[in-house]
């Protein structure tokens, strides 16, 4: 059931808008949910990823690894690079 008549429910159109989105929209698309402590501190559920942020991988083969630090956010390819933080 369609709720908003101004938004297309077509998969093809949604994918086109996602991959052709301008940089300021891609920033919002590349956001991540916050931990419970940060959620209560900032009063938001998710924030855009930035260089220097600490992230936890929750899916994939590295999901149980230590937290990692974001070293690059590449909006053009809609991806980011991170390196495992050294535990001392």
mmCIF file with all atom_site columns, C-alpha atoms in Angstrom:
data_model
loop_
_atom_site.group_PDB
_atom_site.id
_atom_site.type_symbol
_atom_site.label_atom_id
_atom_site.label_alt_id
_atom_site.label_comp_id
_atom_site.label_asym_id
_atom_site.label_entity_id
_atom_site.label_seq_id
_atom_site.pdbx_PDB_ins_code
_atom_site.Cartn_x
_atom_site.Cartn_y
_atom_site.Cartn_z
_atom_site.occupancy
_atom_site.B_iso_or_equiv
_atom_site.pdbx_formal_charge
_atom_site.auth_seq_id
_atom_site.auth_comp_id
_atom_site.auth_asym_id
_atom_site.auth_atom_id
_atom_site.pdbx_PDB_model_num
ATOM 1  C CA . UNK A 1 1  ? 0.000  0.000   0.000   1.00 0.00 ? 1  UNK A CA 1
ATOM 2  C CA . UNK A 1 2  ? 1.377  3.388   -1.000  1.00 0.00 ? 2  UNK A CA 1
ATOM 3  C CA . UNK A 1 3  ? 1.273  6.102   1.663   1.00 0.00 ? 3  UNK A CA 1
ATOM 4  C CA . UNK A 1 4  ? 2.889  9.130   -0.006  1.00 0.00 ? 4  UNK A CA 1
ATOM 5  C CA . UNK A 1 5  ? 1.844  10.006  -3.548  1.00 0.00 ? 5  UNK A CA 1
ATOM 6  C CA . UNK A 1 6  ? 4.887  12.265  -4.031  1.00 0.00 ? 6  UNK A CA 1
ATOM 7  C CA . UNK A 1 7  ? 7.407  9.427   -3.583  1.00 0.00 ? 7  UNK A CA 1
ATOM 8  C CA . UNK A 1 8  ? 7.764  6.721   -6.200  1.00 0.00 ? 8  UNK A CA 1
ATOM 9  C CA . UNK A 1 9  ? 7.591  3.091   -5.077  1.00 0.00 ? 9  UNK A CA 1
ATOM 10 C CA . UNK A 1 10 ? 9.393  1.934   -8.218  1.00 0.00 ? 10 UNK A CA 1
ATOM 11 C CA . UNK A 1 11 ? 12.622 0.044   -7.457  1.00 0.00 ? 11 UNK A CA 1
ATOM 12 C CA . UNK A 1 12 ? 14.171 1.295   -10.684 1.00 0.00 ? 12 UNK A CA 1
ATOM 13 C CA . UNK A 1 13 ? 13.513 4.961   -9.877  1.00 0.00 ? 13 UNK A CA 1
ATOM 14 C CA . UNK A 1 14 ? 14.691 4.559   -6.281  1.00 0.00 ? 14 UNK A CA 1
ATOM 15 C CA . UNK A 1 15 ? 17.985 3.028   -7.418  1.00 0.00 ? 15 UNK A CA 1
ATOM 16 C CA . UNK A 1 16 ? 18.452 5.769   -10.020 1.00 0.00 ? 16 UNK A CA 1
ATOM 17 C CA . UNK A 1 17 ? 17.957 8.479   -7.393  1.00 0.00 ? 17 UNK A CA 1
ATOM 18 C CA . UNK A 1 18 ? 20.325 6.698   -4.992  1.00 0.00 ? 18 UNK A CA 1
ATOM 19 C CA . UNK A 1 19 ? 23.192 6.346   -7.467  1.00 0.00 ? 19 UNK A CA 1
ATOM 20 C CA . UNK A 1 20 ? 22.701 9.788   -9.085  1.00 0.00 ? 20 UNK A CA 1
ATOM 21 C CA . UNK A 1 21 ? 22.269 11.670  -5.800  1.00 0.00 ? 21 UNK A CA 1
ATOM 22 C CA . UNK A 1 22 ? 24.301 14.865  -5.324  1.00 0.00 ? 22 UNK A CA 1
ATOM 23 C CA . UNK A 1 23 ? 27.010 15.062  -2.664  1.00 0.00 ? 23 UNK A CA 1
ATOM 24 C CA . UNK A 1 24 ? 24.899 16.804  -0.004  1.00 0.00 ? 24 UNK A CA 1
ATOM 25 C CA . UNK A 1 25 ? 22.255 14.062  -0.251  1.00 0.00 ? 25 UNK A CA 1
ATOM 26 C CA . UNK A 1 26 ? 24.885 11.275  -0.224  1.00 0.00 ? 26 UNK A CA 1
ATOM 27 C CA . UNK A 1 27 ? 26.120 12.657  3.086   1.00 0.00 ? 27 UNK A CA 1
ATOM 28 C CA . UNK A 1 28 ? 22.733 11.874  4.620   1.00 0.00 ? 28 UNK A CA 1
ATOM 29 C CA . UNK A 1 29 ? 22.593 8.470   2.924   1.00 0.00 ? 29 UNK A CA 1
ATOM 30 C CA . UNK A 1 30 ? 25.956 7.545   4.468   1.00 0.00 ? 30 UNK A CA 1
ATOM 31 C CA . UNK A 1 31 ? 24.819 7.849   8.072   1.00 0.00 ? 31 UNK A CA 1
ATOM 32 C CA . UNK A 1 32 ? 25.132 5.263   10.823  1.00 0.00 ? 32 UNK A CA 1
ATOM 33 C CA . UNK A 1 33 ? 23.111 4.566   13.990  1.00 0.00 ? 33 UNK A CA 1
ATOM 34 C CA . UNK A 1 34 ? 24.579 5.758   17.282  1.00 0.00 ? 34 UNK A CA 1
ATOM 35 C CA . UNK A 1 35 ? 25.212 3.797   20.469  1.00 0.00 ? 35 UNK A CA 1
ATOM 36 C CA . UNK A 1 36 ? 22.730 4.170   23.325  1.00 0.00 ? 36 UNK A CA 1
ATOM 37 C CA . UNK A 1 37 ? 25.037 6.523   25.238  1.00 0.00 ? 37 UNK A CA 1
ATOM 38 C CA . UNK A 1 38 ? 25.547 8.827   22.241  1.00 0.00 ? 38 UNK A CA 1
ATOM 39 C CA . UNK A 1 39 ? 21.851 8.608   21.383  1.00 0.00 ? 39 UNK A CA 1
ATOM 40 C CA . UNK A 1 40 ? 20.895 9.971   24.792  1.00 0.00 ? 40 UNK A CA 1
ATOM 41 C CA . UNK A 1 41 ? 23.643 12.626  24.632  1.00 0.00 ? 41 UNK A CA 1
ATOM 42 C CA . UNK A 1 42 ? 22.786 14.047  21.183  1.00 0.00 ? 42 UNK A CA 1
ATOM 43 C CA . UNK A 1 43 ? 19.043 13.190  21.122  1.00 0.00 ? 43 UNK A CA 1
ATOM 44 C CA . UNK A 1 44 ? 19.267 11.673  17.604  1.00 0.00 ? 44 UNK A CA 1
ATOM 45 C CA . UNK A 1 45 ? 19.323 8.053   16.419  1.00 0.00 ? 45 UNK A CA 1
ATOM 46 C CA . UNK A 1 46 ? 21.864 8.377   13.592  1.00 0.00 ? 46 UNK A CA 1
ATOM 47 C CA . UNK A 1 47 ? 24.461 10.796  12.225  1.00 0.00 ? 47 UNK A CA 1
ATOM 48 C CA . UNK A 1 48 ? 26.467 11.043  8.998   1.00 0.00 ? 48 UNK A CA 1
ATOM 49 C CA . UNK A 1 49 ? 29.829 9.270   9.113   1.00 0.00 ? 49 UNK A CA 1
ATOM 50 C CA . UNK A 1 50 ? 32.911 11.513  9.231   1.00 0.00 ? 50 UNK A CA 1
ATOM 51 C CA . UNK A 1 51 ? 36.640 10.947  9.116   1.00 0.00 ? 51 UNK A CA 1
ATOM 52 C CA . UNK A 1 52 ? 37.932 10.067  12.582  1.00 0.00 ? 52 UNK A CA 1
ATOM 53 C CA . UNK A 1 53 ? 34.718 8.460   13.866  1.00 0.00 ? 53 UNK A CA 1
ATOM 54 C CA . UNK A 1 54 ? 34.876 5.146   15.706  1.00 0.00 ? 54 UNK A CA 1
ATOM 55 C CA . UNK A 1 55 ? 32.665 2.468   14.154  1.00 0.00 ? 55 UNK A CA 1
ATOM 56 C CA . UNK A 1 56 ? 31.658 -1.091  15.000  1.00 0.00 ? 56 UNK A CA 1
ATOM 57 C CA . UNK A 1 57 ? 31.058 -3.511  12.131  1.00 0.00 ? 57 UNK A CA 1
ATOM 58 C CA . UNK A 1 58 ? 27.755 -5.329  12.674  1.00 0.00 ? 58 UNK A CA 1
ATOM 59 C CA . UNK A 1 59 ? 27.514 -7.306  9.414   1.00 0.00 ? 59 UNK A CA 1
ATOM 60 C CA . UNK A 1 60 ? 29.938 -9.336  7.352   1.00 0.00 ? 60 UNK A CA 1
ATOM 61 C CA . UNK A 1 61 ? 32.988 -11.397 8.137   1.00 0.00 ? 61 UNK A CA 1
ATOM 62 C CA . UNK A 1 62 ? 34.577 -8.749  10.407  1.00 0.00 ? 62 UNK A CA 1
ATOM 63 C CA . UNK A 1 63 ? 31.502 -8.193  12.594  1.00 0.00 ? 63 UNK A CA 1
ATOM 64 C CA . UNK A 1 64 ? 33.044 -9.486  15.837  1.00 0.00 ? 64 UNK A CA 1
ATOM 65 C CA . UNK A 1 65 ? 36.286 -7.507  15.482  1.00 0.00 ? 65 UNK A CA 1
ATOM 66 C CA . UNK A 1 66 ? 37.369 -4.554  17.591  1.00 0.00 ? 66 UNK A CA 1
ATOM 67 C CA . UNK A 1 67 ? 36.025 -1.054  16.900  1.00 0.00 ? 67 UNK A CA 1
ATOM 68 C CA . UNK A 1 68 ? 37.658 0.677   13.945  1.00 0.00 ? 68 UNK A CA 1
ATOM 69 C CA . UNK A 1 69 ? 38.467 4.284   13.093  1.00 0.00 ? 69 UNK A CA 1
ATOM 70 C CA . UNK A 1 70 ? 37.175 5.813   9.838   1.00 0.00 ? 70 UNK A CA 1
ATOM 71 C CA . UNK A 1 71 ? 40.128 7.001   7.755   1.00 0.00 ? 71 UNK A CA 1
ATOM 72 C CA . UNK A 1 72 ? 38.257 8.078   4.611   1.00 0.00 ? 72 UNK A CA 1
ATOM 73 C CA . UNK A 1 73 ? 34.665 8.762   3.528   1.00 0.00 ? 73 UNK A CA 1
ATOM 74 C CA . UNK A 1 74 ? 34.336 8.552   -0.243  1.00 0.00 ? 74 UNK A CA 1
ATOM 75 C CA . UNK A 1 75 ? 30.959 10.026  -1.216  1.00 0.00 ? 75 UNK A CA 1
ATOM 76 C CA . UNK A 1 76 ? 31.412 9.535   -4.955  1.00 0.00 ? 76 UNK A CA 1
ATOM 77 C CA . UNK A 1 77 ? 31.567 5.739   -4.556  1.00 0.00 ? 77 UNK A CA 1
ATOM 78 C CA . UNK A 1 78 ? 29.247 5.731   -1.497  1.00 0.00 ? 78 UNK A CA 1
ATOM 79 C CA . UNK A 1 79 ? 31.786 3.865   0.654   1.00 0.00 ? 79 UNK A CA 1
ATOM 80 C CA . UNK A 1 80 ? 34.169 4.448   3.534   1.00 0.00 ? 80 UNK A CA 1
ATOM 81 C CA . UNK A 1 81 ? 37.499 3.014   4.638   1.00 0.00 ? 81 UNK A CA 1
ATOM 82 C CA . UNK A 1 82 ? 38.400 2.202   8.202   1.00 0.00 ? 82 UNK A CA 1
ATOM 83 C CA . UNK A 1 83 ? 41.329 0.718   10.083  1.00 0.00 ? 83 UNK A CA 1
ATOM 84 C CA . UNK A 1 84 ? 41.102 -1.336  13.262  1.00 0.00 ? 84 UNK A CA 1
ATOM 85 C CA . UNK A 1 85 ? 41.943 0.676   16.318  1.00 0.00 ? 85 UNK A CA 1
ATOM 86 C CA . UNK A 1 86 ? 44.918 -0.643  18.242  1.00 0.00 ? 86 UNK A CA 1
ATOM 87 C CA . UNK A 1 87 ? 44.019 -1.862  21.723  1.00 0.00 ? 87 UNK A CA 1
ATOM 88 C CA . UNK A 1 88 ? 46.618 -0.845  24.298  1.00 0.00 ? 88 UNK A CA 1
#
